[in-house]
Amino acid sequence: MMEQFNATPSNFHVEFDEENDDGLILCDKFLPVEMLMKIFAHIDCKTTIMNCLLVCKRWKTLMTYVWYKKTKQTLMDKSILWNNEVPWSIYYIACSKKLFERNLIRNHSGAIGICKWEIPTKKIGLNNVQLFRSLILVEKLPDSVPELPQTEPLFRDTQTCFNFCLFEKGEIPSKEQYIHLEYEGISPYILDTYQPPIMVSDWYCCPTGDPIIYKLNVSLYGERGPNNVHSLIKCLKFQDIVEGERQNQWLQISHEFRNYGTGVRSICFEHKAGQYRDIKWKEGFNDNTFKVAGAYVCVKLPKNICSSTSTKAVFHTRRQHCEHSKNYRSMRQWCKEMRERY
């Protein structure tokens, strides 16, 4: 039985030649490159990577642009421009895994209470955790302040917000959330090689009354060091004194981390609020409150994916009906010129 099979590997190999029609003849019909890529863009991700990528050399060379088109369709972002130097695997991750352009903060506005948020015990001590947790309430609708802006996607389906009940001066209610980027599917290779921009944002509002100070601290951490402590790579320390005409309206702070270097593995997002001036306190809690909502941390698509080269300039479809032999050669030459130019 074994003699029926030839175990000797075949030495026959045909080198890829751009002059021929390999990969463009399907069912005895010639398909232009543009039409073939249009078909690929509508095939599901699993079939594209498991089957189409392995058919032939020509199909493999087209896959980067196909995944780029899929990424634009998935993220619904027309501003993403073509870059031939970016490997297809980055587009594949952006498209199929949906790692970029999404909010990594869980429970950003209190829709499920204070779940997913932590009280920083190292700063206030374990004995005060329950006290500080009781100072952070959730409102289904913002009380005594305007509604959250409907133009923001985060607030289209919910109007909940966190309400900080301000205690005595020096005791500042705060909460934080850690994001482990590798747990979210964003590999160290992508972070170190492409350094995608990291966008952070938060909304805050102070009802009319005494001035309130708002603080936002966002830290980018590396791996744990010898003392089991994360190394700080970059941080944002923002504070704003809300008083006068700036009260009773929703304000936004946003910042984008760029060129942060290698080693970023996690992010800590912390915001807090407290009294700005010494005032006469009543017994129990003070009447002042402070509201926050829409905490946002997003890893954007790498900037070197969004190059300045226009997609239409690179893959502009020639709207000409042409015969098979003559026009395919001119199309192939045109595609080659475009690759050399860009």
XYZ file of C-alpha atoms in Angstrom:
342
model
C 0.000 0.000 0.000
C 2.781 2.420 0.887
C 4.360 1.954 -2.540
C 1.390 3.678 -4.118
C 2.495 7.021 -2.685
C 5.476 8.975 -3.883
C 7.239 10.503 -0.884
C 9.736 12.414 -3.024
C 8.937 16.156 -2.947
C 8.361 17.817 -6.272
C 11.006 20.267 -7.466
C 8.627 21.873 -9.933
C 8.106 25.553 -9.130
C 6.786 28.396 -11.244
C 7.997 31.872 -10.340
C 5.446 34.647 -10.156
C 5.334 36.707 -13.340
C 3.392 39.960 -13.466
C 3.158 39.643 -17.242
C 0.809 36.650 -17.145
C -2.777 36.342 -15.978
C -2.248 34.073 -12.971
C -4.966 34.683 -10.421
C -7.073 36.840 -12.733
C -8.806 34.106 -14.756
C -11.804 32.642 -12.930
C -14.161 30.229 -14.712
C -12.556 31.223 -18.019
C -13.408 34.859 -17.349
C -10.835 37.625 -16.951
C -11.361 39.817 -13.882
C -9.521 43.148 -13.553
C -7.529 43.694 -10.370
C -9.957 46.328 -9.103
C -12.959 44.031 -9.525
C -11.164 41.163 -7.792
C -10.341 43.348 -4.786
C -13.939 44.549 -4.645
C -15.079 40.930 -4.372
C -12.489 40.136 -1.694
C -13.633 43.115 0.391
C -17.087 41.531 0.806
C -15.817 38.105 1.909
C -15.875 37.337 5.638
C -12.610 37.748 7.557
C -12.061 34.049 8.295
C -12.405 32.974 4.657
C -10.182 35.810 3.484
C -7.266 34.958 5.758
C -7.611 31.148 5.734
C -8.268 30.607 2.033
C -7.810 33.618 -0.246
C -4.379 34.464 1.151
C -3.022 31.026 0.201
C -4.324 30.684 -3.364
C -1.501 32.302 -5.322
C 1.167 35.004 -5.206
C -1.006 37.576 -6.960
C -3.874 37.166 -4.509
C -1.432 37.447 -1.626
C -0.080 40.757 -2.952
C -3.620 42.148 -3.069
C -4.517 41.212 0.501
C -3.026 44.305 2.185
C -5.281 46.636 0.241
C -8.246 44.298 0.735
C -7.793 44.393 4.518
C -7.442 48.167 4.321
C -10.830 48.374 2.594
C -12.333 46.025 5.176
C -10.979 48.240 7.961
C -12.644 51.324 6.498
C -15.923 49.427 6.191
C -15.749 48.062 9.737
C -14.754 51.309 11.458
C -16.886 53.436 9.115
C -14.058 55.968 8.971
C -13.421 57.491 5.549
C -10.435 59.483 6.826
C -8.241 56.371 7.004
C -5.806 56.645 4.101
C -3.810 53.985 2.335
C -0.189 53.234 3.238
C 1.560 50.481 1.269
C 4.275 50.081 3.935
C 1.859 48.886 6.626
C 1.610 45.054 6.711
C -1.756 43.446 6.106
C -1.710 41.972 9.625
C -2.243 45.437 11.178
C -5.314 46.048 9.031
C -6.502 42.538 9.872
C -6.229 43.234 13.612
C -8.016 46.570 13.249
C -10.788 44.974 11.199
C -11.445 41.548 12.700
C -10.417 42.065 16.330
C -11.709 45.655 16.570
C -8.916 46.645 18.936
C -8.680 50.265 17.848
C -11.132 53.162 17.952
C -13.146 51.863 20.929
C -13.545 53.013 24.519
C -11.477 50.836 26.848
C -13.092 52.288 29.986
C -15.754 50.013 31.441
C -18.902 51.661 32.822
C -17.819 55.127 31.727
C -20.854 57.003 33.085
C -22.242 54.813 35.862
C -24.842 52.801 33.936
C -24.121 49.845 36.257
C -23.364 51.794 39.417
C -19.768 52.081 40.508
C -18.802 48.652 39.183
C -15.454 48.356 37.361
C -14.120 51.371 39.293
C -11.782 51.232 42.274
C -11.138 53.546 45.202
C -7.361 54.243 45.424
C -6.615 52.591 48.774
C -2.924 53.526 48.802
C -3.805 57.210 49.005
C -6.662 57.133 51.519
C -6.107 53.920 53.486
C -8.289 50.847 53.756
C -10.329 52.291 56.623
C -11.690 55.097 54.424
C -12.618 53.026 51.365
C -16.257 52.538 52.353
C -16.557 56.210 53.289
C -15.248 57.370 49.935
C -17.361 54.821 48.087
C -20.461 56.234 49.796
C -19.517 59.708 48.556
C -19.732 58.625 44.907
C -23.336 58.278 43.779
C -24.954 57.653 40.401
C -27.692 59.797 38.875
C -29.842 58.441 36.061
C -30.408 62.025 34.957
C -28.048 64.869 35.904
C -29.664 66.815 38.745
C -29.519 70.635 38.876
C -27.319 70.805 35.753
C -27.968 70.664 31.978
C -28.254 67.367 30.131
C -25.159 65.699 28.773
C -24.396 66.719 25.152
C -26.346 64.521 22.746
C -23.754 65.103 20.036
C -21.357 62.780 21.883
C -21.768 59.074 20.961
C -21.189 58.089 24.607
C -24.346 59.910 25.707
C -26.777 58.998 22.944
C -28.211 56.013 24.818
C -27.707 57.113 28.414
C -27.769 60.254 30.552
C -26.301 58.723 33.705
C -23.419 60.398 35.494
C -21.355 60.049 38.662
C -22.085 62.503 41.459
C -19.250 63.265 43.894
C -20.574 64.403 47.286
C -17.838 66.666 48.604
C -16.771 66.033 52.186
C -14.511 68.236 54.303
C -11.561 69.994 52.725
C -8.624 67.687 52.194
C -10.868 64.638 51.780
C -11.270 64.444 47.990
C -13.495 61.682 46.558
C -11.723 59.888 43.725
C -11.988 56.728 41.678
C -9.700 55.034 39.193
C -9.633 52.277 36.620
C -6.688 50.264 35.312
C -6.537 49.093 31.708
C -4.188 46.250 30.809
C -3.638 46.717 27.095
C -2.489 43.171 26.387
C -5.652 41.824 28.047
C -7.601 44.011 25.628
C -5.834 42.300 22.719
C -3.366 45.085 21.891
C -0.032 43.292 21.702
C 3.292 44.741 22.930
C 4.583 44.468 19.346
C 1.950 46.903 18.063
C 2.485 49.295 20.979
C 6.273 49.328 20.652
C 6.556 49.263 16.853
C 3.732 51.559 15.735
C 3.035 53.495 18.957
C -0.630 54.179 18.122
C -1.964 57.430 19.600
C -3.835 57.032 22.889
C -6.752 59.430 23.319
C -8.158 60.203 26.785
C -11.167 62.349 27.611
C -13.577 63.168 30.435
C -16.618 65.380 31.001
C -17.240 67.267 34.262
C -19.739 69.768 35.618
C -20.028 71.872 38.767
C -23.487 73.113 39.862
C -23.781 76.746 40.870
C -22.188 77.308 44.270
C -18.725 77.317 45.763
C -15.693 76.868 43.465
C -14.668 73.258 42.924
C -11.315 71.900 41.788
C -11.362 68.985 39.354
C -8.314 66.783 38.772
C -7.587 64.173 36.108
C -4.504 61.950 36.241
C -3.800 59.514 33.405
C -0.610 57.447 33.601
C 1.004 55.156 31.039
C 2.838 52.334 32.802
C 5.350 49.737 31.683
C 5.968 46.276 33.053
C 6.594 45.605 36.733
C 10.105 46.303 37.951
C 12.251 44.506 40.555
C 10.176 45.949 43.420
C 6.911 44.783 41.825
C 6.151 48.388 40.890
C 5.072 49.478 37.415
C 7.477 51.914 35.770
C 5.890 55.238 34.839
C 6.503 56.131 31.183
C 4.258 59.154 30.620
C 1.494 60.886 32.519
C -1.112 63.610 32.204
C -1.849 65.740 35.275
C -4.712 68.141 34.670
C -6.629 70.312 37.101
C -9.309 72.923 36.610
C -10.886 75.341 39.073
C -14.548 75.606 38.113
C -16.157 78.816 39.317
C -18.304 81.711 38.173
C -19.671 81.567 34.635
C -18.054 78.188 33.988
C -20.322 76.521 36.507
C -23.584 74.785 35.608
C -22.298 73.601 32.211
C -20.559 70.469 30.984
C -16.848 70.909 30.299
C -14.528 68.483 28.535
C -10.852 67.682 28.894
C -9.187 65.684 26.132
C -5.575 64.760 25.505
C -3.731 62.548 23.031
C -0.529 60.714 23.935
C 1.903 60.500 21.008
C 5.469 59.269 20.605
C 5.424 57.828 24.112
C 8.236 55.376 23.384
C 8.426 51.656 23.948
C 7.290 49.649 26.936
C 3.718 50.888 27.535
C 1.622 47.999 28.864
C -1.152 49.510 31.017
C -3.050 52.741 31.646
C -4.417 54.186 34.884
C -7.315 56.652 34.608
C -8.127 58.588 37.805
C -10.381 61.599 38.358
C -11.422 63.395 41.526
C -12.920 66.636 42.806
C -12.822 68.716 45.979
C -13.466 72.114 47.514
C -11.162 74.830 46.235
C -11.427 77.258 49.172
C -11.957 76.851 52.901
C -15.619 77.379 53.667
C -17.827 77.052 56.703
C -18.923 73.430 56.916
C -22.259 72.229 58.152
C -22.715 69.153 60.250
C -22.509 66.027 58.129
C -22.089 66.406 54.392
C -21.729 69.667 52.581
C -24.327 70.679 50.004
C -21.799 70.909 47.176
C -21.558 68.174 44.569
C -19.547 67.604 41.438
C -20.500 65.486 38.431
C -18.388 63.507 35.963
C -19.341 61.331 32.996
C -18.024 59.910 29.747
C -14.613 58.684 30.888
C -12.816 57.706 27.697
C -9.576 55.920 26.816
C -9.090 54.877 23.209
C -6.149 53.456 21.276
C -6.362 55.043 17.835
C -5.229 53.584 14.548
C -1.459 54.084 14.159
C -0.626 57.348 12.435
C 1.585 55.607 9.891
C -1.538 53.833 8.665
C -3.206 57.203 8.096
C -0.605 58.495 5.644
C -1.020 61.515 3.398
C -1.269 59.411 0.265
C -4.773 59.504 -1.121
C -6.497 56.209 -1.698
C -8.107 57.480 -4.862
C -4.706 58.467 -6.242
C -3.282 54.998 -5.708
C -6.195 52.779 -6.665
C -8.199 54.878 -9.044
C -10.264 52.561 -11.216
C -9.985 53.237 -14.912
C -13.512 53.426 -16.177
C -12.793 51.960 -19.582
C -14.157 48.806 -21.130
C -11.278 47.066 -22.849
C -10.300 43.807 -24.461
C -8.502 41.152 -22.476
C -4.990 41.010 -23.952
C -4.330 44.658 -24.779
C -5.870 46.405 -21.815
C -4.670 44.069 -19.081
C -1.066 44.862 -20.039
C -1.706 48.612 -19.784
C -3.513 48.122 -16.452
C -0.646 46.037 -15.080
C 1.879 48.686 -16.142
C -0.236 51.414 -14.564
C -0.461 49.538 -11.233
C 3.300 49.044 -11.281
C 3.867 52.773 -11.810
C 1.541 53.600 -8.916
C 3.423 51.247 -6.585
C 6.760 52.799 -7.550
C 5.417 56.317 -7.090
C 3.884 55.751 -3.669
